[in-house]
């Protein structure tokens, strides 16, 4: 092992600290209910009421940082997807 | 009336049983009457760490179910006459513990002992919640490591909601016991520091136990580390922690001074 790598190796403790702070800020907030999961289900249900949803064409992603959670829902809506109500 | 302390952590393997034995013995070495109670039904180990594994006849479940009287189940330590063990059952599962049964046993123990120290099982299920239910104070055992800190945070939440004190609107006193701390690794930036953990969990610090061979050596011979080698660094740290538990205002020091360049090459002894 290169001896210089030993000295130049980045410290890992600050990363541990930051990851914990972000994670716990979220875990402390949503005790019991997972708000983001509820939102995801309800939003998709509303869309499904009007549009034929193809589960392969729905992309749900989640990101959390220190202050906010970001829920992204990408739905592809084909031109002929409108349900005959 | 005795004080009930729960030693808890959420995560397994961080040092609950070691700390229960060491704090219990340290308090008894001061002259107080102490009982250590194993709540880990099905996976008991406090008897082994205390060196009493061959003397278990009756256990907590026997007492709760009325098969044995409390004094029959209590095992007196061979080294300290004012230190007792109430073992857990090894053959039953945690559902054998009932809320009413635990309440009755705790009430009886409080009449005879100054300190009742409850060794909680890992996890957040029945055994763990019953171990903390009657506590006056909690010792949260944490390693300077991300999964342990996260689980401790969860346990702190339970201590503030699922205990009798919390349900009665009282404040549960919680203390952090940081175990397996390696001052050299923390200084190098490869381990969470004391202040990092304190800032994240924001409960007062009871003590810092250094990573040390002495802890393993003590459990090998079946003695709490404060009895096995009272002069060792972890024993000293547990003695200090026990004095703080008893209400002394003692400043917390980080055990294990930083080794110099000479010590790095020639001294491999941990902490």
PDB file of N, CA and C in Angstrom, chain A:
ATOM      1  N   UNK A   1       0.849  -1.206   0.000  1.00  0.00           N
ATOM      2  CA  UNK A   1       0.000   0.000   0.000  1.00  0.00           C
ATOM      3  C   UNK A   1       0.879   1.250   0.000  1.00  0.00           C
ATOM      4  N   UNK A   2       0.504   2.169  -0.842  1.00  0.00           N
ATOM      5  CA  UNK A   2       1.254   3.415  -0.923  1.00  0.00           C
ATOM      6  C   UNK A   2       1.163   4.177   0.404  1.00  0.00           C
ATOM      7  N   UNK A   3       2.337   4.497   0.937  1.00  0.00           N
ATOM      8  CA  UNK A   3       2.345   5.164   2.250  1.00  0.00           C
ATOM      9  C   UNK A   3       1.682   6.530   2.185  1.00  0.00           C
ATOM     10  N   UNK A   4       1.712   7.190   1.024  1.00  0.00           N
ATOM     11  CA  UNK A   4       1.113   8.523   0.911  1.00  0.00           C
ATOM     12  C   UNK A   4      -0.405   8.455   1.005  1.00  0.00           C
ATOM     13  N   UNK A   5      -0.964   7.323   0.527  1.00  0.00           N
ATOM     14  CA  UNK A   5      -2.416   7.179   0.610  1.00  0.00           C
ATOM     15  C   UNK A   5      -2.864   7.173   2.065  1.00  0.00           C
ATOM     16  N   UNK A   6      -2.044   6.616   2.903  1.00  0.00           N
ATOM     17  CA  UNK A   6      -2.375   6.524   4.318  1.00  0.00           C
ATOM     18  C   UNK A   6      -2.534   7.916   4.930  1.00  0.00           C
ATOM     19  N   UNK A   7      -1.681   8.830   4.476  1.00  0.00           N
ATOM     20  CA  UNK A   7      -1.721  10.178   5.052  1.00  0.00           C
ATOM     21  C   UNK A   7      -2.765  11.059   4.383  1.00  0.00           C
ATOM     22  N   UNK A   8      -3.057  10.765   3.104  1.00  0.00           N
ATOM     23  CA  UNK A   8      -3.976  11.625   2.363  1.00  0.00           C
ATOM     24  C   UNK A   8      -5.424  11.163   2.459  1.00  0.00           C
ATOM     25  N   UNK A   9      -5.618   9.987   3.085  1.00  0.00           N
ATOM     26  CA  UNK A   9      -6.957   9.435   3.148  1.00  0.00           C
ATOM     27  C   UNK A   9      -7.922  10.422   3.800  1.00  0.00           C
ATOM     28  N   UNK A  10      -9.083  10.697   3.165  1.00  0.00           N
ATOM     29  CA  UNK A  10     -10.018  11.640   3.776  1.00  0.00           C
ATOM     30  C   UNK A  10     -10.585  11.079   5.076  1.00  0.00           C
ATOM     31  N   UNK A  11     -10.880  11.979   5.994  1.00  0.00           N
ATOM     32  CA  UNK A  11     -11.446  11.554   7.267  1.00  0.00           C
ATOM     33  C   UNK A  11     -12.890  11.107   7.081  1.00  0.00           C
ATOM     34  N   UNK A  12     -13.311  10.061   7.795  1.00  0.00           N
ATOM     35  CA  UNK A  12     -14.649   9.516   7.594  1.00  0.00           C
ATOM     36  C   UNK A  12     -15.641   9.977   8.663  1.00  0.00           C
ATOM     37  N   UNK A  13     -15.126  10.412   9.812  1.00  0.00           N
ATOM     38  CA  UNK A  13     -16.026  10.787  10.907  1.00  0.00           C
ATOM     39  C   UNK A  13     -16.957  11.957  10.548  1.00  0.00           C
ATOM     40  N   UNK A  14     -16.462  13.001   9.846  1.00  0.00           N
ATOM     41  CA  UNK A  14     -17.385  14.089   9.489  1.00  0.00           C
ATOM     42  C   UNK A  14     -18.536  13.609   8.614  1.00  0.00           C
ATOM     43  N   UNK A  15     -18.271  12.641   7.735  1.00  0.00           N
ATOM     44  CA  UNK A  15     -19.350  12.104   6.896  1.00  0.00           C
ATOM     45  C   UNK A  15     -20.372  11.381   7.762  1.00  0.00           C
ATOM     46  N   UNK A  16     -19.904  10.594   8.740  1.00  0.00           N
ATOM     47  CA  UNK A  16     -20.796   9.867   9.637  1.00  0.00           C
ATOM     48  C   UNK A  16     -21.690  10.848  10.385  1.00  0.00           C
ATOM     49  N   UNK A  17     -21.083  11.895  10.868  1.00  0.00           N
ATOM     50  CA  UNK A  17     -21.787  12.909  11.635  1.00  0.00           C
ATOM     51  C   UNK A  17     -22.880  13.572  10.797  1.00  0.00           C
ATOM     52  N   UNK A  18     -22.516  13.959   9.567  1.00  0.00           N
ATOM     53  CA  UNK A  18     -23.475  14.652   8.718  1.00  0.00           C
ATOM     54  C   UNK A  18     -24.621  13.725   8.304  1.00  0.00           C
ATOM     55  N   UNK A  19     -24.284  12.485   7.951  1.00  0.00           N
ATOM     56  CA  UNK A  19     -25.333  11.550   7.536  1.00  0.00           C
ATOM     57  C   UNK A  19     -26.312  11.312   8.688  1.00  0.00           C
ATOM     58  N   UNK A  20     -25.789  11.174   9.891  1.00  0.00           N
ATOM     59  CA  UNK A  20     -26.658  10.945  11.045  1.00  0.00           C
ATOM     60  C   UNK A  20     -27.561  12.142  11.302  1.00  0.00           C
ATOM     61  N   UNK A  21     -26.986  13.346  11.203  1.00  0.00           N
ATOM     62  CA  UNK A  21     -27.793  14.530  11.501  1.00  0.00           C
ATOM     63  C   UNK A  21     -28.969  14.652  10.551  1.00  0.00           C
ATOM     64  N   UNK A  22     -28.721  14.398   9.254  1.00  0.00           N
ATOM     65  CA  UNK A  22     -29.793  14.491   8.268  1.00  0.00           C
ATOM     66  C   UNK A  22     -30.829  13.391   8.504  1.00  0.00           C
ATOM     67  N   UNK A  23     -30.356  12.163   8.682  1.00  0.00           N
ATOM     68  CA  UNK A  23     -31.257  11.023   8.866  1.00  0.00           C
ATOM     69  C   UNK A  23     -32.151  11.198  10.093  1.00  0.00           C
ATOM     70  N   UNK A  24     -31.534  11.578  11.211  1.00  0.00           N
ATOM     71  CA  UNK A  24     -32.302  11.648  12.461  1.00  0.00           C
ATOM     72  C   UNK A  24     -33.265  12.824  12.460  1.00  0.00           C
ATOM     73  N   UNK A  25     -32.895  13.900  11.778  1.00  0.00           N
ATOM     74  CA  UNK A  25     -33.821  15.030  11.675  1.00  0.00           C
ATOM     75  C   UNK A  25     -35.125  14.549  11.038  1.00  0.00           C
ATOM     76  N   UNK A  26     -35.000  13.670  10.041  1.00  0.00           N
ATOM     77  CA  UNK A  26     -36.198  13.157   9.374  1.00  0.00           C
ATOM     78  C   UNK A  26     -36.912  12.109  10.217  1.00  0.00           C
ATOM     79  N   UNK A  27     -36.130  11.219  10.810  1.00  0.00           N
ATOM     80  CA  UNK A  27     -36.764  10.149  11.584  1.00  0.00           C
ATOM     81  C   UNK A  27     -37.500  10.684  12.804  1.00  0.00           C
ATOM     82  N   UNK A  28     -36.989  11.738  13.378  1.00  0.00           N
ATOM     83  CA  UNK A  28     -37.655  12.307  14.564  1.00  0.00           C
ATOM     84  C   UNK A  28     -38.966  12.964  14.186  1.00  0.00           C
ATOM     85  N   UNK A  29     -39.029  13.519  12.960  1.00  0.00           N
ATOM     86  CA  UNK A  29     -40.216  14.222  12.532  1.00  0.00           C
ATOM     87  C   UNK A  29     -41.376  13.282  12.263  1.00  0.00           C
ATOM     88  N   UNK A  30     -41.098  12.234  11.502  1.00  0.00           N
ATOM     89  CA  UNK A  30     -42.183  11.369  11.056  1.00  0.00           C
ATOM     90  C   UNK A  30     -42.302  10.146  11.961  1.00  0.00           C
ATOM     91  N   UNK A  31     -42.617  10.391  13.224  1.00  0.00           N
ATOM     92  CA  UNK A  31     -42.773   9.277  14.147  1.00  0.00           C
ATOM     93  C   UNK A  31     -44.091   8.569  13.839  1.00  0.00           C
ATOM     94  N   UNK A  32     -44.018   7.307  13.534  1.00  0.00           N
ATOM     95  CA  UNK A  32     -45.229   6.538  13.289  1.00  0.00           C
ATOM     96  C   UNK A  32     -45.691   6.626  11.843  1.00  0.00           C
ATOM     97  N   UNK A  33     -46.059   7.810  11.378  1.00  0.00           N
ATOM     98  CA  UNK A  33     -46.579   7.898  10.010  1.00  0.00           C
ATOM     99  C   UNK A  33     -45.481   8.350   9.070  1.00  0.00           C
ATOM    100  N   UNK A  34     -45.433   7.751   7.919  1.00  0.00           N
ATOM    101  CA  UNK A  34     -44.478   8.158   6.908  1.00  0.00           C
ATOM    102  C   UNK A  34     -45.220   9.054   5.922  1.00  0.00           C
ATOM    103  N   UNK A  35     -45.130  10.355   6.156  1.00  0.00           N
ATOM    104  CA  UNK A  35     -45.878  11.338   5.381  1.00  0.00           C
ATOM    105  C   UNK A  35     -45.604  11.198   3.885  1.00  0.00           C
ATOM    106  N   UNK A  36     -44.345  10.993   3.559  1.00  0.00           N
ATOM    107  CA  UNK A  36     -43.980  10.940   2.146  1.00  0.00           C
ATOM    108  C   UNK A  36     -44.636   9.745   1.450  1.00  0.00           C
ATOM    109  N   UNK A  37     -44.699   8.617   2.150  1.00  0.00           N
ATOM    110  CA  UNK A  37     -45.329   7.426   1.573  1.00  0.00           C
ATOM    111  C   UNK A  37     -46.823   7.678   1.357  1.00  0.00           C
ATOM    112  N   UNK A  38     -47.462   8.356   2.310  1.00  0.00           N
ATOM    113  CA  UNK A  38     -48.889   8.664   2.189  1.00  0.00           C
ATOM    114  C   UNK A  38     -49.127   9.578   0.990  1.00  0.00           C
ATOM    115  N   UNK A  39     -48.274  10.597   0.878  1.00  0.00           N
ATOM    116  CA  UNK A  39     -48.413  11.523  -0.255  1.00  0.00           C
ATOM    117  C   UNK A  39     -48.271  10.787  -1.587  1.00  0.00           C
ATOM    118  N   UNK A  40     -47.279   9.916  -1.650  1.00  0.00           N
ATOM    119  CA  UNK A  40     -47.028   9.183  -2.887  1.00  0.00           C
ATOM    120  C   UNK A  40     -48.262   8.389  -3.302  1.00  0.00           C
ATOM    121  N   UNK A  41     -48.825   7.655  -2.341  1.00  0.00           N
ATOM    122  CA  UNK A  41     -50.002   6.830  -2.645  1.00  0.00           C
ATOM    123  C   UNK A  41     -51.175   7.682  -3.104  1.00  0.00           C
ATOM    124  N   UNK A  42     -51.413   8.784  -2.399  1.00  0.00           N
ATOM    125  CA  UNK A  42     -52.613   9.573  -2.705  1.00  0.00           C
ATOM    126  C   UNK A  42     -52.473  10.317  -4.021  1.00  0.00           C
ATOM    127  N   UNK A  43     -51.266  10.840  -4.270  1.00  0.00           N
ATOM    128  CA  UNK A  43     -51.054  11.557  -5.530  1.00  0.00           C
ATOM    129  C   UNK A  43     -51.237  10.610  -6.715  1.00  0.00           C
ATOM    130  N   UNK A  44     -50.662   9.423  -6.608  1.00  0.00           N
ATOM    131  CA  UNK A  44     -50.798   8.453  -7.700  1.00  0.00           C
ATOM    132  C   UNK A  44     -52.252   8.033  -7.883  1.00  0.00           C
ATOM    133  N   UNK A  45     -52.998   7.938  -6.792  1.00  0.00           N
ATOM    134  CA  UNK A  45     -54.409   7.556  -6.872  1.00  0.00           C
ATOM    135  C   UNK A  45     -55.203   8.615  -7.627  1.00  0.00           C
ATOM    136  N   UNK A  46     -54.899   9.885  -7.361  1.00  0.00           N
ATOM    137  CA  UNK A  46     -55.598  10.973  -8.048  1.00  0.00           C
ATOM    138  C   UNK A  46     -55.302  10.923  -9.540  1.00  0.00           C
ATOM    139  N   UNK A  47     -54.054  10.730  -9.902  1.00  0.00           N
ATOM    140  CA  UNK A  47     -53.682  10.668 -11.318  1.00  0.00           C
ATOM    141  C   UNK A  47     -54.376   9.480 -11.994  1.00  0.00           C
ATOM    142  N   UNK A  48     -54.414   8.360 -11.267  1.00  0.00           N
ATOM    143  CA  UNK A  48     -54.986   7.144 -11.846  1.00  0.00           C
ATOM    144  C   UNK A  48     -56.479   7.293 -12.119  1.00  0.00           C
ATOM    145  N   UNK A  49     -57.111   8.232 -11.389  1.00  0.00           N
ATOM    146  CA  UNK A  49     -58.541   8.459 -11.598  1.00  0.00           C
ATOM    147  C   UNK A  49     -58.808   9.005 -12.998  1.00  0.00           C
ATOM    148  N   UNK A  50     -57.836   9.775 -13.509  1.00  0.00           N
ATOM    149  CA  UNK A  50     -58.056  10.443 -14.790  1.00  0.00           C
ATOM    150  C   UNK A  50     -57.267   9.853 -15.934  1.00  0.00           C
ATOM    151  N   UNK A  51     -56.189   9.181 -15.590  1.00  0.00           N
ATOM    152  CA  UNK A  51     -55.285   8.710 -16.643  1.00  0.00           C
ATOM    153  C   UNK A  51     -54.997   7.231 -16.420  1.00  0.00           C
ATOM    154  N   UNK A  52     -54.974   6.490 -17.515  1.00  0.00           N
ATOM    155  CA  UNK A  52     -54.586   5.084 -17.414  1.00  0.00           C
ATOM    156  C   UNK A  52     -53.107   5.029 -17.055  1.00  0.00           C
ATOM    157  N   UNK A  53     -52.793   4.568 -15.850  1.00  0.00           N
ATOM    158  CA  UNK A  53     -51.396   4.581 -15.408  1.00  0.00           C
ATOM    159  C   UNK A  53     -50.697   3.286 -15.775  1.00  0.00           C
ATOM    160  N   UNK A  54     -49.579   3.432 -16.436  1.00  0.00           N
ATOM    161  CA  UNK A  54     -48.747   2.276 -16.735  1.00  0.00           C
ATOM    162  C   UNK A  54     -47.598   2.300 -15.730  1.00  0.00           C
ATOM    163  N   UNK A  55     -47.566   1.302 -14.857  1.00  0.00           N
ATOM    164  CA  UNK A  55     -46.613   1.365 -13.743  1.00  0.00           C
ATOM    165  C   UNK A  55     -45.161   1.429 -14.232  1.00  0.00           C
ATOM    166  N   UNK A  56     -44.912   0.980 -15.452  1.00  0.00           N
ATOM    167  CA  UNK A  56     -43.560   1.094 -15.987  1.00  0.00           C
ATOM    168  C   UNK A  56     -43.218   2.533 -16.362  1.00  0.00           C
ATOM    169  N   UNK A  57     -44.221   3.341 -16.490  1.00  0.00           N
ATOM    170  CA  UNK A  57     -43.979   4.710 -16.938  1.00  0.00           C
ATOM    171  C   UNK A  57     -44.144   5.722 -15.810  1.00  0.00           C
ATOM    172  N   UNK A  58     -44.124   5.226 -14.613  1.00  0.00           N
ATOM    173  CA  UNK A  58     -44.169   6.104 -13.434  1.00  0.00           C
ATOM    174  C   UNK A  58     -42.835   5.969 -12.699  1.00  0.00           C
ATOM    175  N   UNK A  59     -42.205   7.108 -12.411  1.00  0.00           N
ATOM    176  CA  UNK A  59     -40.937   7.039 -11.707  1.00  0.00           C
ATOM    177  C   UNK A  59     -41.037   7.879 -10.428  1.00  0.00           C
ATOM    178  N   UNK A  60     -40.887   7.235  -9.288  1.00  0.00           N
ATOM    179  CA  UNK A  60     -40.980   7.938  -8.010  1.00  0.00           C
ATOM    180  C   UNK A  60     -39.594   7.939  -7.348  1.00  0.00           C
ATOM    181  N   UNK A  61     -39.106   9.105  -7.025  1.00  0.00           N
ATOM    182  CA  UNK A  61     -37.812   9.179  -6.326  1.00  0.00           C
ATOM    183  C   UNK A  61     -37.950  10.075  -5.101  1.00  0.00           C
ATOM    184  N   UNK A  62     -37.057   9.837  -4.172  1.00  0.00           N
ATOM    185  CA  UNK A  62     -37.093  10.572  -2.907  1.00  0.00           C
ATOM    186  C   UNK A  62     -35.700  11.038  -2.575  1.00  0.00           C
ATOM    187  N   UNK A  63     -35.609  12.240  -2.085  1.00  0.00           N
ATOM    188  CA  UNK A  63     -34.304  12.717  -1.625  1.00  0.00           C
ATOM    189  C   UNK A  63     -34.534  13.521  -0.357  1.00  0.00           C
ATOM    190  N   UNK A  64     -33.603  13.382   0.553  1.00  0.00           N
ATOM    191  CA  UNK A  64     -33.767  14.123   1.800  1.00  0.00           C
ATOM    192  C   UNK A  64     -32.493  14.879   2.099  1.00  0.00           C
ATOM    193  N   UNK A  65     -32.625  16.145   2.433  1.00  0.00           N
ATOM    194  CA  UNK A  65     -31.441  16.838   2.925  1.00  0.00           C
ATOM    195  C   UNK A  65     -31.761  17.425   4.284  1.00  0.00           C
ATOM    196  N   UNK A  66     -30.901  18.319   4.726  1.00  0.00           N
ATOM    197  CA  UNK A  66     -30.999  18.817   6.098  1.00  0.00           C
ATOM    198  C   UNK A  66     -32.345  19.460   6.411  1.00  0.00           C
ATOM    199  N   UNK A  67     -32.933  20.157   5.411  1.00  0.00           N
ATOM    200  CA  UNK A  67     -34.123  20.938   5.726  1.00  0.00           C
ATOM    201  C   UNK A  67     -35.410  20.404   5.108  1.00  0.00           C
ATOM    202  N   UNK A  68     -35.318  19.739   3.955  1.00  0.00           N
ATOM    203  CA  UNK A  68     -36.530  19.317   3.266  1.00  0.00           C
ATOM    204  C   UNK A  68     -36.416  17.899   2.723  1.00  0.00           C
ATOM    205  N   UNK A  69     -37.601  17.310   2.498  1.00  0.00           N
ATOM    206  CA  UNK A  69     -37.669  16.083   1.708  1.00  0.00           C
ATOM    207  C   UNK A  69     -38.173  16.462   0.331  1.00  0.00           C
ATOM    208  N   UNK A  70     -37.630  15.832  -0.704  1.00  0.00           N
ATOM    209  CA  UNK A  70     -38.121  16.085  -2.054  1.00  0.00           C
ATOM    210  C   UNK A  70     -38.714  14.788  -2.579  1.00  0.00           C
ATOM    211  N   UNK A  71     -40.000  14.860  -2.928  1.00  0.00           N
ATOM    212  CA  UNK A  71     -40.665  13.708  -3.537  1.00  0.00           C
ATOM    213  C   UNK A  71     -40.895  14.058  -4.989  1.00  0.00           C
ATOM    214  N   UNK A  72     -40.294  13.282  -5.882  1.00  0.00           N
ATOM    215  CA  UNK A  72     -40.460  13.541  -7.313  1.00  0.00           C
ATOM    216  C   UNK A  72     -41.296  12.435  -7.908  1.00  0.00           C
ATOM    217  N   UNK A  73     -42.385  12.830  -8.600  1.00  0.00           N
ATOM    218  CA  UNK A  73     -43.192  11.825  -9.291  1.00  0.00           C
ATOM    219  C   UNK A  73     -43.240  12.189 -10.771  1.00  0.00           C
ATOM    220  N   UNK A  74     -42.644  11.357 -11.595  1.00  0.00           N
ATOM    221  CA  UNK A  74     -42.650  11.561 -13.044  1.00  0.00           C
ATOM    222  C   UNK A  74     -43.651  10.605 -13.648  1.00  0.00           C
ATOM    223  N   UNK A  75     -44.666  11.146 -14.283  1.00  0.00           N
ATOM    224  CA  UNK A  75     -45.646  10.276 -14.926  1.00  0.00           C
ATOM    225  C   UNK A  75     -45.679  10.591 -16.424  1.00  0.00           C
ATOM    226  N   UNK A  76     -45.484   9.598 -17.216  1.00  0.00           N
ATOM    227  CA  UNK A  76     -45.608   9.773 -18.664  1.00  0.00           C
ATOM    228  C   UNK A  76     -47.070   9.633 -19.036  1.00  0.00           C
ATOM    229  N   UNK A  77     -47.596  10.627 -19.692  1.00  0.00           N
ATOM    230  CA  UNK A  77     -49.007  10.549 -20.087  1.00  0.00           C
ATOM    231  C   UNK A  77     -49.103  10.496 -21.615  1.00  0.00           C
ATOM    232  N   UNK A  78     -49.423   9.353 -22.154  1.00  0.00           N
ATOM    233  CA  UNK A  78     -49.558   9.252 -23.618  1.00  0.00           C
ATOM    234  C   UNK A  78     -50.755  10.075 -24.095  1.00  0.00           C
ATOM    235  N   UNK A  79     -50.746  10.467 -25.375  1.00  0.00           N
ATOM    236  CA  UNK A  79     -51.808  11.339 -25.894  1.00  0.00           C
ATOM    237  C   UNK A  79     -53.195  10.734 -25.750  1.00  0.00           C
ATOM    238  N   UNK A  80     -53.280   9.414 -25.919  1.00  0.00           N
ATOM    239  CA  UNK A  80     -54.598   8.781 -25.890  1.00  0.00           C
ATOM    240  C   UNK A  80     -54.934   8.152 -24.543  1.00  0.00           C
ATOM    241  N   UNK A  81     -54.354   8.709 -23.476  1.00  0.00           N
ATOM    242  CA  UNK A  81     -54.485   8.052 -22.180  1.00  0.00           C
ATOM    243  C   UNK A  81     -55.728   8.476 -21.411  1.00  0.00           C
ATOM    244  N   UNK A  82     -56.375   9.578 -21.841  1.00  0.00           N
ATOM    245  CA  UNK A  82     -57.497  10.089 -21.064  1.00  0.00           C
ATOM    246  C   UNK A  82     -58.597   9.039 -20.952  1.00  0.00           C
ATOM    247  N   UNK A  83     -59.047   8.814 -19.715  1.00  0.00           N
ATOM    248  CA  UNK A  83     -60.103   7.822 -19.489  1.00  0.00           C
ATOM    249  C   UNK A  83     -61.439   8.399 -19.914  1.00  0.00           C
ATOM    250  N   UNK A  84     -62.228   7.586 -20.531  1.00  0.00           N
ATOM    251  CA  UNK A  84     -63.577   8.032 -20.855  1.00  0.00           C
ATOM    252  C   UNK A  84     -64.409   8.040 -19.584  1.00  0.00           C
ATOM    253  N   UNK A  85     -64.641   9.241 -19.043  1.00  0.00           N
ATOM    254  CA  UNK A  85     -65.291   9.338 -17.738  1.00  0.00           C
ATOM    255  C   UNK A  85     -66.801   9.218 -17.885  1.00  0.00           C
TER     256      UNK A  85
END
